[in-house]
Short mmCIF file of C-alpha atoms in Angstrom, two decimals:
data_model
loop_
_atom_site.label_atom_id
_atom_site.label_comp_id
_atom_site.label_asym_id
_atom_site.label_seq_id
_atom_site.Cartn_x
_atom_site.Cartn_y
_atom_site.Cartn_z
CA MET A 5 40.47 -7.49 -2.31
CA PHE A 6 37.34 -5.52 -3.25
CA SER A 7 36.46 -7.85 -6.18
CA PHE A 8 36.27 -10.61 -3.67
CA PHE A 9 33.47 -8.82 -1.84
CA ASN A 10 31.69 -7.72 -5.13
CA ARG A 11 31.47 -11.33 -6.14
CA ASN A 12 28.82 -11.87 -3.48
CA LYS A 13 25.66 -10.55 -4.99
CA LYS A 14 23.96 -8.00 -2.78
CA SER A 15 20.92 -9.49 -1.04
CA LYS A 16 18.67 -6.60 -2.17
CA ASP A 17 19.30 -7.62 -5.81
CA LEU A 18 18.36 -11.05 -4.96
CA ALA A 19 15.14 -9.77 -3.35
CA LYS A 20 14.35 -7.70 -6.47
CA SER A 21 14.85 -10.44 -9.01
CA ARG A 22 12.74 -12.84 -6.95
CA LEU A 23 9.99 -10.32 -6.54
CA LYS A 24 9.96 -9.69 -10.24
CA LEU A 25 9.57 -13.38 -10.98
CA VAL A 26 6.89 -13.98 -8.48
CA LEU A 27 4.93 -10.91 -9.56
CA THR A 28 4.94 -12.02 -13.12
CA GLN A 29 2.92 -15.05 -12.01
CA ASP A 30 0.75 -13.17 -9.56
CA ARG A 31 -0.22 -10.46 -12.01
CA LEU A 32 -1.33 -12.88 -14.65
CA ASN A 33 -3.00 -15.16 -12.13
CA CYS A 34 -3.09 -17.59 -14.99
CA SER A 35 -2.52 -21.31 -14.57
CA THR A 36 -0.86 -23.58 -17.10
CA GLU A 37 -4.19 -25.32 -17.37
CA MET A 38 -5.84 -22.16 -18.46
CA LEU A 39 -3.15 -21.32 -20.91
CA GLU A 40 -3.68 -24.79 -22.47
CA MET A 41 -7.45 -24.14 -22.77
CA MET A 42 -6.73 -20.79 -24.26
CA LYS A 43 -4.39 -22.36 -26.80
CA ASN A 44 -6.95 -24.81 -27.98
CA ASP A 45 -9.64 -22.20 -28.43
CA ILE A 46 -7.26 -20.03 -30.37
CA LEU A 47 -6.50 -22.97 -32.68
CA LYS A 48 -10.21 -23.45 -33.29
CA VAL A 49 -10.59 -19.88 -34.46
CA ILE A 50 -7.55 -19.80 -36.51
CA ALA A 51 -8.49 -22.98 -38.32
CA GLN A 52 -11.43 -21.14 -39.87
CA TYR A 53 -9.14 -18.72 -41.70
CA VAL A 54 -5.73 -20.23 -42.05
CA ASP A 55 -4.40 -23.36 -43.50
CA PHE A 56 -2.05 -25.23 -41.11
CA ASP A 57 -0.59 -28.65 -40.59
CA GLU A 58 -1.67 -29.58 -37.13
CA SER A 59 1.39 -31.65 -36.56
CA GLU A 60 3.56 -28.60 -37.24
CA MET A 61 1.36 -26.23 -35.33
CA ASP A 62 3.00 -24.94 -32.25
CA ILE A 63 1.37 -22.17 -30.31
CA GLN A 64 3.51 -20.75 -27.57
CA ILE A 65 2.01 -18.32 -25.22
CA ALA A 66 4.65 -16.34 -23.48
CA GLN A 67 3.98 -14.20 -20.37
CA SER A 68 5.89 -10.93 -20.12
CA PHE A 69 5.51 -7.29 -19.08
CA SER A 70 4.72 -4.42 -21.41
CA GLU A 71 7.72 -2.11 -21.63
CA ARG A 72 5.38 0.93 -21.61
CA ASP A 73 3.35 0.49 -18.41
CA GLY A 74 4.58 -2.72 -16.80
CA LYS A 75 1.34 -4.45 -17.31
CA PRO A 76 1.32 -8.20 -18.12
CA VAL A 77 1.26 -9.26 -21.77
CA LEU A 78 0.32 -12.53 -23.44
CA THR A 79 2.12 -13.25 -26.72
CA ALA A 80 1.20 -16.16 -29.00
CA ASN A 81 3.27 -17.19 -31.93
CA ILE A 82 1.31 -18.89 -34.66
CA PRO A 83 3.15 -20.15 -37.80
CA VAL A 84 0.93 -19.84 -40.81
CA LYS A 85 1.07 -21.91 -44.06
CA ALA A 86 -1.47 -20.10 -46.25
CA LEU A 87 -4.48 -17.89 -45.69
CA ARG A 88 -7.62 -19.78 -46.45
CA LYS A 89 -10.04 -18.11 -48.85
CA VAL A 90 -12.98 -17.26 -46.77
CA ALA A 91 -16.12 -17.91 -48.92
CA ARG A 92 -18.87 -17.10 -46.54
CA MET B 10 -17.37 18.07 1.24
CA GLY B 11 -14.42 16.06 2.52
CA GLU B 12 -12.49 13.22 1.26
CA VAL B 13 -12.39 9.50 2.30
CA LEU B 14 -8.79 8.19 2.34
CA VAL B 15 -8.13 4.45 3.02
CA ILE B 16 -4.83 3.31 4.50
CA THR B 17 -4.21 -0.29 3.36
CA SER B 18 -1.36 -2.73 2.75
CA GLY B 19 -2.39 -6.34 2.22
CA LYS B 20 0.30 -7.66 4.61
CA GLY B 21 -0.15 -7.19 8.28
CA GLY B 22 2.36 -5.46 10.56
CA VAL B 23 3.78 -3.02 7.99
CA GLY B 24 2.45 0.11 9.82
CA LYS B 25 -1.03 0.79 8.63
CA THR B 26 -2.33 1.73 12.00
CA THR B 27 0.73 3.77 12.96
CA THR B 28 0.48 5.59 9.60
CA SER B 29 -3.30 6.22 10.06
CA ALA B 30 -2.78 7.63 13.55
CA ASN B 31 0.13 9.92 12.46
CA LEU B 32 -1.61 11.17 9.38
CA GLY B 33 -4.83 11.88 11.27
CA VAL B 34 -2.94 13.78 13.91
CA GLY B 35 -0.89 15.56 11.21
CA LEU B 36 -4.00 16.74 9.26
CA ALA B 37 -5.70 17.76 12.54
CA MET B 38 -2.56 19.84 13.55
CA LYS B 39 -2.86 21.65 10.26
CA GLY B 40 -6.36 22.72 11.16
CA LYS B 41 -8.32 20.11 9.25
CA LYS B 42 -11.40 18.40 10.77
CA VAL B 43 -10.55 14.72 10.74
CA VAL B 44 -12.22 11.44 11.72
CA LEU B 45 -10.10 8.33 12.03
CA VAL B 46 -12.08 5.19 11.42
CA ASP B 47 -10.81 1.85 12.64
CA ALA B 48 -12.18 -0.70 10.07
CA ASP B 49 -10.27 -3.62 11.57
CA ILE B 50 -13.38 -5.16 13.36
CA GLY B 51 -12.57 -7.85 15.93
CA LEU B 52 -8.80 -6.67 16.13
CA ARG B 53 -9.10 -3.01 16.98
CA ASN B 54 -5.80 -1.16 17.66
CA LEU B 55 -6.07 2.36 16.42
CA ASP B 56 -7.57 3.29 19.85
CA VAL B 57 -4.50 2.15 21.76
CA VAL B 58 -2.06 3.74 19.27
CA MET B 59 -3.97 6.97 19.73
CA GLY B 60 -3.99 6.55 23.50
CA LEU B 61 -7.85 6.80 23.50
CA GLU B 62 -8.65 3.21 24.60
CA ASN B 63 -10.24 4.24 27.86
CA ARG B 64 -12.83 6.50 26.40
CA ILE B 65 -14.73 3.95 24.15
CA VAL B 66 -18.43 3.62 24.83
CA TYR B 67 -19.87 2.75 21.41
CA ASP B 68 -18.16 1.51 18.25
CA LEU B 69 -18.55 1.33 14.47
CA VAL B 70 -20.88 -1.73 14.56
CA ASP B 71 -23.13 0.01 17.06
CA VAL B 72 -23.50 2.96 14.71
CA VAL B 73 -24.12 0.71 11.65
CA GLU B 74 -26.71 -1.35 13.52
CA GLY B 75 -28.46 1.81 14.85
CA HIS B 76 -27.72 1.18 18.53
CA CYS B 77 -26.47 4.72 18.84
CA ARG B 78 -26.05 7.85 16.80
CA LEU B 79 -22.74 8.58 15.05
CA LYS B 80 -22.05 11.52 17.34
CA GLN B 81 -22.27 9.29 20.46
CA ALA B 82 -19.71 6.85 19.09
CA LEU B 83 -17.11 9.46 18.00
CA ILE B 84 -14.39 10.01 20.56
CA ARG B 85 -13.01 13.53 20.60
CA ASP B 86 -9.20 13.61 20.93
CA LYS B 87 -8.83 16.70 23.34
CA ARG B 88 -5.10 17.18 22.43
CA PHE B 89 -5.96 18.48 18.96
CA PRO B 90 -8.56 21.06 17.67
CA GLU B 91 -10.73 18.81 15.50
CA LEU B 92 -9.79 15.15 15.69
CA PHE B 93 -12.15 12.26 16.24
CA LEU B 94 -11.92 8.52 16.37
CA LEU B 95 -14.62 5.96 15.44
CA PRO B 96 -13.39 2.77 17.04
CA ALA B 97 -13.96 -0.67 15.69
CA ALA B 98 -15.96 -3.33 17.57
CA GLN B 99 -13.73 -5.72 19.45
CA THR B 100 -16.23 -8.52 20.16
CA ARG B 101 -17.62 -8.86 16.67
CA ASP B 102 -16.10 -10.05 13.32
CA LYS B 103 -15.70 -8.53 9.88
CA THR B 104 -19.03 -9.91 8.66
CA ALA B 105 -20.93 -7.62 11.14
CA VAL B 106 -20.67 -4.87 8.44
CA ASN B 107 -21.02 -5.02 4.68
CA PRO B 108 -19.49 -2.67 2.09
CA GLU B 109 -22.83 -0.79 1.39
CA GLN B 110 -23.18 0.01 5.05
CA MET B 111 -19.60 1.14 5.24
CA LYS B 112 -19.95 3.38 2.23
CA LYS B 113 -23.08 4.91 3.59
CA LEU B 114 -21.29 5.65 6.78
CA THR B 115 -18.15 7.24 5.27
CA ASP B 116 -20.35 9.16 2.84
CA SER B 117 -22.28 10.70 5.73
CA MET B 118 -19.06 11.45 7.56
CA LYS B 119 -17.48 13.25 4.62
CA GLU B 120 -20.28 15.75 4.65
CA GLU B 121 -19.03 16.93 8.08
CA PHE B 122 -15.22 16.26 8.05
CA ASP B 123 -12.49 17.40 5.76
CA PHE B 124 -10.80 14.05 5.97
CA VAL B 125 -12.15 10.64 6.81
CA LEU B 126 -9.15 8.32 7.27
CA VAL B 127 -10.05 4.59 7.21
CA ASP B 128 -7.51 2.24 8.73
CA CYS B 129 -7.93 -1.00 6.81
CA PRO B 130 -7.34 -4.47 8.22
CA ALA B 131 -4.77 -6.81 6.74
CA GLY B 132 -5.95 -9.27 4.12
CA ILE B 133 -8.05 -8.98 0.99
CA GLU B 134 -11.35 -10.37 2.28
CA GLN B 135 -14.53 -8.71 3.63
CA GLY B 136 -12.62 -6.34 5.93
CA PHE B 137 -10.68 -5.03 3.07
CA LYS B 138 -13.83 -4.70 0.86
CA ASN B 139 -15.52 -2.89 3.63
CA ALA B 140 -12.72 -0.54 4.19
CA ILE B 141 -12.29 0.57 0.57
CA SER B 142 -15.97 0.71 -0.31
CA GLY B 143 -16.30 4.48 0.25
CA ALA B 144 -12.79 5.53 -0.46
CA ASP B 145 -11.96 8.38 -2.77
CA ARG B 146 -8.22 7.92 -2.46
CA ALA B 147 -6.05 5.09 -1.17
CA VAL B 148 -2.58 4.96 0.52
CA VAL B 149 -0.73 1.71 0.27
CA VAL B 150 1.79 1.13 3.00
CA THR B 151 4.63 -1.28 2.42
CA THR B 152 8.08 -2.12 3.87
CA PRO B 153 11.13 -2.92 1.72
CA GLU B 154 10.69 -6.64 2.05
CA VAL B 155 9.72 -9.22 -0.54
CA SER B 156 6.52 -10.37 1.24
CA ALA B 157 5.18 -6.84 1.91
CA VAL B 158 5.92 -5.58 -1.61
CA ARG B 159 4.25 -8.67 -3.19
CA ASP B 160 1.16 -8.10 -1.17
CA ALA B 161 1.20 -4.37 -1.96
CA ASP B 162 1.20 -5.18 -5.66
CA ARG B 163 -1.84 -7.40 -5.21
CA ILE B 164 -3.64 -4.64 -3.25
CA ILE B 165 -2.80 -2.05 -5.96
CA GLY B 166 -4.36 -4.35 -8.50
CA LEU B 167 -7.53 -4.74 -6.42
CA LEU B 168 -7.76 -0.95 -5.83
CA GLU B 169 -7.40 -0.41 -9.53
CA ALA B 170 -10.24 -2.94 -10.17
CA ALA B 171 -12.37 -1.11 -7.56
CA GLU B 172 -11.83 2.12 -9.59
CA ILE B 173 -10.31 4.12 -6.74
CA LYS B 174 -9.06 7.17 -8.58
CA SER B 175 -5.74 7.82 -6.85
CA THR B 176 -3.42 5.26 -5.16
CA LYS B 177 -0.11 6.30 -3.65
CA LEU B 178 2.63 4.48 -1.86
CA ILE B 179 4.27 4.97 1.51
CA LEU B 180 7.53 3.00 1.91
CA ASN B 181 7.78 2.54 5.65
CA ARG B 182 10.66 1.28 7.95
CA ILE B 183 13.48 1.87 5.72
CA ARG B 184 16.91 1.50 7.25
CA ALA B 185 19.73 3.77 5.83
CA ASP B 186 22.54 1.42 7.05
CA MET B 187 21.12 -1.58 5.35
CA VAL B 188 20.34 0.23 2.14
CA LYS B 189 23.88 1.56 1.99
CA ARG B 190 25.19 -2.08 2.46
CA GLY B 191 22.95 -3.31 -0.29
CA ASP B 192 20.99 -5.50 2.06
CA MET B 193 17.68 -3.62 1.72
CA MET B 194 15.73 -2.44 -1.27
CA ASN B 195 15.69 1.35 -1.62
CA LEU B 196 12.79 3.54 -2.82
CA ASP B 197 13.90 3.14 -6.49
CA ASP B 198 13.97 -0.55 -6.26
CA VAL B 199 10.49 -0.66 -4.93
CA THR B 200 8.92 1.84 -7.29
CA ASP B 201 10.73 0.08 -10.13
CA ILE B 202 8.66 -3.08 -9.22
CA LEU B 203 5.34 -1.46 -8.21
CA ALA B 204 5.03 1.40 -10.76
CA ILE B 205 3.04 3.61 -8.47
CA GLU B 206 3.32 7.21 -7.40
CA VAL B 207 5.17 7.71 -4.14
CA LEU B 208 3.63 9.70 -1.27
CA GLY B 209 6.50 9.32 1.09
CA VAL B 210 9.34 7.45 2.67
CA VAL B 211 9.36 6.79 6.45
CA PRO B 212 12.69 5.66 8.11
CA ASP B 213 12.71 2.84 10.69
CA ASP B 214 12.72 4.72 13.98
CA GLU B 215 12.71 3.80 17.62
CA SER B 216 10.64 6.79 18.42
CA ILE B 217 7.62 5.05 16.79
CA VAL B 218 7.78 2.33 19.50
CA ILE B 219 8.24 4.85 22.22
CA ALA B 220 5.30 6.98 20.88
CA THR B 221 3.08 3.83 20.63
CA ASN B 222 4.09 2.92 24.21
CA LYS B 223 2.81 6.26 25.31
CA GLY B 224 -0.16 6.48 23.01
CA GLU B 225 1.12 9.73 21.50
CA PRO B 226 1.69 9.58 17.72
CA ALA B 227 5.32 10.34 16.78
CA ILE B 228 4.30 13.25 14.54
CA THR B 229 3.83 15.31 17.71
CA ASN B 230 7.47 14.85 18.55
CA PRO B 231 9.60 17.38 16.64
CA ILE B 232 12.79 15.48 16.88
CA SER B 233 11.44 12.16 15.62
CA LYS B 234 12.63 11.41 12.13
CA ALA B 235 9.63 9.26 11.39
CA GLY B 236 7.46 12.04 12.82
CA GLN B 237 9.06 14.50 10.35
CA ALA B 238 8.49 12.06 7.50
CA PHE B 239 4.79 11.75 8.35
CA ASN B 240 4.61 15.50 8.61
CA ASN B 241 5.91 15.79 5.06
CA ILE B 242 3.37 13.18 3.94
CA THR B 243 0.60 15.19 5.51
CA GLU B 244 1.72 18.26 3.43
CA ARG B 245 1.67 16.16 0.32
CA ILE B 246 -1.82 14.94 1.07
CA LEU B 247 -2.91 18.62 1.35
CA GLY B 248 -1.40 19.12 -2.11
CA ASN B 249 1.75 20.93 -1.08
CA ASP B 250 4.91 20.04 -2.94
CA VAL B 251 7.46 18.96 -0.23
CA PRO B 252 10.73 17.23 -1.40
CA LEU B 253 11.19 13.63 -0.31
CA MET B 254 13.05 13.11 2.85
CA ASN B 255 16.64 12.08 2.44
CA TYR B 256 16.23 8.81 4.31
CA LEU B 257 19.87 7.82 3.78
CA GLY B 258 20.69 10.56 6.18
CA ASP B 259 22.83 13.52 5.21
CA LYS B 260 25.91 14.03 7.27
CA GLY B 261 25.11 16.19 10.30
CA PHE B 262 27.10 19.23 11.19
CA PHE B 263 29.57 17.47 13.50
CA ALA B 264 30.09 14.62 11.10
CA LYS B 265 30.86 17.11 8.33
CA LEU B 266 33.24 18.92 10.64
CA LYS B 267 34.98 15.72 11.60
CA SER B 268 35.39 14.64 8.00
CA TYR B 269 36.77 18.19 7.24
CA PHE B 270 39.46 17.55 9.72
CA GLY B 271 40.01 14.10 8.43
CA LEU B 272 38.74 12.47 11.64
CA SER B 273 36.29 10.21 9.88
#
């Protein structure tokens, strides 16, 4: 009988999970447009040091929170083929 | 040299003004020299919550614009040893004062008072910027609701950016019955999300409405639960270590007795 009641998720848990989601976006205050611009700029810089096949290049910027202090974190995954010899 | 404490929240209607009034009275009852500043220009309310609305002659804007001296605008609350109110202007708007003028005003007041409590308007625009401009410490008031907590998070970020050295949280209007049912976030849920030091928890209490009706802050009523919570918060502001109120309500003597005899 009690399992029947437990199946209904408590409304405060719903509130909490919705808050966490909305605050992730709020704290970053970072639009998808801006993320795209960031991605392009990062590519430009990386191209000076690293060999990469642009068709295979896939930068993903993930938004999350630091486990230590709860502050937002941007993470970019950049697959690298080979380091370019910097002759400058 | 005193301290400037701003009471803020982002969202309206969570209890900033009630908190300001109660903490002001609480600190004055403990022998501190206190001035309450209503920074909500155009929508003043601290005067009615304090029951001092009939004694206003000059207001904050008059002082800033030099129409009167600070001493003339301050209303002395005769019920307490050293408590004063600087009311907001009602017929002007937030742009009548700028952050520099506000800072100058609170700086001059903290020379004379132990505590300058600034009741901040809702929102994050000019009124908010004015209210925090001279603040040494901030108190963020929120209720256990999604909208209020979201706004509190935004405010905490803005206070951080303004380099206010200490920001603490008051969780207001918590209802034990709803928390027990799982229909209201509790203190742990809220601090889990906001990652901020807690200054106190205030239960939802009818006595606040009654106190506001009368214009006598609840902290003066010894049987008011919310009043006791505000009293504890006052102690913590003064640096005394007081345990957090058990807002879920311990069983009283008779309830204990009844359960002992198996009646409940």
